[in-house]
Amino acid sequence: MNILTIKKHGTFKVKKSTKLIDCLAKNGIPIIATCGGKGRCGSCRVRIITPQKPPAERETLFIPQSALKQGYRLACQHKITHDMTIDIPRLKKVKFTRLNANYGLALDIGTTVIKGAAVNLKTGSAEKISSVYNLQNSIGGDVLTRVGASIDGKYDILSKLLYSSLKQLKNCLGIQKPAITIIVGNPVMLSFYLHEPVNGFAQYPFTSNLNKGIFLKNPPRYVFPIIGGFVGGDTISGILQSRMHKSGKNSLYIDLGTNGEVVLIRGKNIYAASTAAGPAFEGIGVTCGSLALPGAIDRVSYAKGALRFHTIDNKTPIGLCASGLIDLLSILLERSILKDNGRLKYAVPISSRICISQNDIRKLQLAIGAIHSGIKILLHHAKTAPKNIDEVVITGEFGSRLDVNALVKIGLIPKGTKKVSFNKDLPLQGAVMAIKNNNIFHQVETIREHSIHIDLAAQPNFQEVFVASLKLAPWN
Amino acid sequence: MQGVNLKLDEIRKAVIEMDDVKTAQLVNTALKQGLAPQDILNNCLIPGMKEVGELFTRKEYYVPEVLLASEAFYAGFNIVSPLIKSQSTEKKTKVIIGVVKGDIHDIGKNIVKVLIEASGYDIMDLGKDVSTERFIKAVTIEKPAVLAMSSLMTTTLVHMEEVIKELIKKKMRRNIKVIVGGAPVNEEFANRIGADGYAEDAMQAVKLIKKITIG
Ligand code: B1M
């Protein structure tokens, strides 16, 4: 045990070698960490008064020299090894200019980050959008770990952490008592929100009772239903916003996140699956990867014998986000530095600090293969073929824009699709739309009723399809 | 003599090159030339698959290549193995493998299984989502030297410990070695639940089994 003293907050007993950011989260002290505490965004800045230690290389990427000298460090990069005294820079005060009665709140509760929008009820527009670190991260980075922790008696703590995060988010948005709140999210997050048990998510066959949308009073709220298994209300909301369910066309919806939801709409039927792609496209587990944050390489091109990079906000490169990784894979394939079986000729340097390795490629290959095989299996269930897909919509945290040719080249989407569009925040936007539009709930229920959850785990030929899908090559 | 050696090496290469048709052809030719089936297995097929395992460890080969190479291996193995069984009395070490309850991720387990079998062990595969009772029942009936459990999800790891506890309760623990693996498993976890070892990948699993079953 060590003592952690936080100025103006008090002293706390903490377990040795706990990460500082986790101590803060556990004790309910608000701290923002948009990347989920992975040393990739620089937002969890605190001032360490004692003990003084030289900064890690990572920290010098995000904190200017002058601030480093004053002791500013990243809370996610420090473990408690001795007693520690710190100071937390005050969060910028938000002026409560918003009249609560005139505002609605749209929430997308994600595992890593919770997003919210303050929606003007008169105009229907989202006037402010913010996001906060889901404080549950201190217990575990992924939903399953949190489900496991709940079974071990930590349900109440997790529930508290979720509500503290939501409070923080409301503060950021300057909206305390919204007239209405619309909530979307994955099934596990929605269960925590509703104080429903999560034990059913620990193992096969993953059951819950959120199959209908829920209206709550005091304060007035609506929680989206889930589709089934790990396909949640965020997916319904994304479909709603994309309007694919109304277009009468054959369309494909892909969420490029950890869960990797894929949805195929054919006629009235909505086939949905979660492909368990893993967090590679969020830059996690890939040494050269990064979330789509300032400094992330979001575009890669090849000209005059050299790779060229563009970073978000033109900052020093910290790693590649999904759009950059996809560009890079496609260029390496084109230049035959990468073979379609995933064999990389040599580790390719990106900057003085970063390179893409064989192991990185293997991780990405699993994620691409997971989504590819999910699409193939949905096509099979819907008894249709890639050439009949009129439109593909991709959402997720991928960076700036995705290159359609690159997506086809690496085999993430089938070739020959007529139209492909990208939109970063479809689930949140769907929730915003629900605030403006009162008869939307009917549409939500209709989407839910027409949805068919395809359990990939129950497909007898999954391994065969998946292994074939690991090939980084165009398919149809 | 040199010609014979060449053939042996070609068989090994055909496995590494994932060519099942060629492997089968070469094995048949070698048998016709009078080579002992045991030698073909021990000196060509097994070393070939072993090298595939090493390539996989180095990430040069990946899941598809290992599975294709294993088809080549089995194309040869299925020819020589009936010939060997009828002559040899030597008993192979028995290993039981399975994915624990609640988890259906079995691709990694399938690869581990192939490499264990290709290294000359007698392997029995219980499949995926295997309940603790099934593991215990299989151990009771089959009396293997090693029990290998795989899990890919953090929430299903508990079942590994459950199986070990049950083995202790049934007084069966002393007669068997238990090894565990899968992406969320590590050395520390293996020690904590009282397993005899942890392997990071398929090739490590083979080496581990070899190590703990000696003597
Ligand atoms: C005994 O000795 C030993 C020794 C070594 C051993 C060993 C035993 N066992 C393994 N090893 C070792 O050797 C092997 C070879 O070197 C290695 O095996 P691996 O299995 O590690 O490696 C394989 C060769 C390749 N790897 C894989 O095959 C796993 C790949 C990923 C993409 C994956 C897949 C393919 C699938 N999945 Co799932 N899936 C993910 C994976 C994410 C990722 N990107 O890694 C993972 C494992 N899945 C996960 C989840 C959550 C799920 N999945 C689910 C479903 C599926 C599919 C059906 C779609 C499919 C599995 C099909 C199948 N038949 O196996 C669900 C659960 C189903 C269930 N009941 O089990 C579902 C719950 C969620 C969902 N969205 O539906 C995550 C687990 C997270 C956690 N905290 O535990 C996950 C990491 C993805 C993520 N979200 O990050 C070593 O670990």
Coordinates of C-alpha atoms in Angstrom, one line a residue, chain A residues 144-145 148 202-204 206 341 343 358-359 362 365-366 457 463 466-467 470, chain B residues 59-65 67 101-102 104 106-107 110 153-156 159:
Chain A
L144 CA -15.8 -9.4 -21.2
T145 CA -13.2 -8.5 -18.6
G148 CA -15.9 -11.3 -15.4
A202 CA -19.9 -14.3 -19.7
Q203 CA -20.3 -17.4 -21.9
Y204 CA -22.2 -19.0 -24.7
F206 CA -24.9 -14.8 -24.5
N341 CA -0.7 -14.5 -47.6
R343 CA 4.2 -12.5 -45.5
Q358 CA 5.3 -9.0 -39.4
N359 CA 3.5 -9.4 -36.2
R362 CA -0.7 -10.8 -38.6
Q365 CA -5.0 -9.9 -41.0
L366 CA -7.1 -11.4 -38.2
A457 CA -20.1 -19.2 -33.6
Q463 CA -13.1 -22.1 -39.7
F466 CA -12.3 -17.6 -41.9
V467 CA -9.1 -19.2 -42.9
L470 CA -7.2 -14.3 -44.1
Chain B
K59 CA 5.2 -15.6 -38.0
E60 CA 6.5 -16.4 -41.5
Y61 CA 3.8 -18.9 -41.9
Y62 CA 0.3 -18.2 -40.7
V63 CA -2.9 -20.1 -39.9
P64 CA -3.8 -20.9 -43.5
E65 CA -0.2 -22.2 -44.3
L67 CA -3.5 -25.9 -41.9
K101 CA -16.8 -24.5 -21.4
G102 CA -18.5 -21.5 -22.8
I104 CA -16.1 -21.9 -29.0
D106 CA -11.2 -23.5 -31.6
I107 CA -8.9 -22.4 -34.5
N110 CA -6.8 -27.0 -33.9
M153 CA -11.8 -15.5 -23.6
T154 CA -11.0 -13.9 -20.2
T155 CA -14.5 -14.9 -18.9
T156 CA -14.0 -18.6 -19.5
H159 CA -13.1 -23.2 -16.1

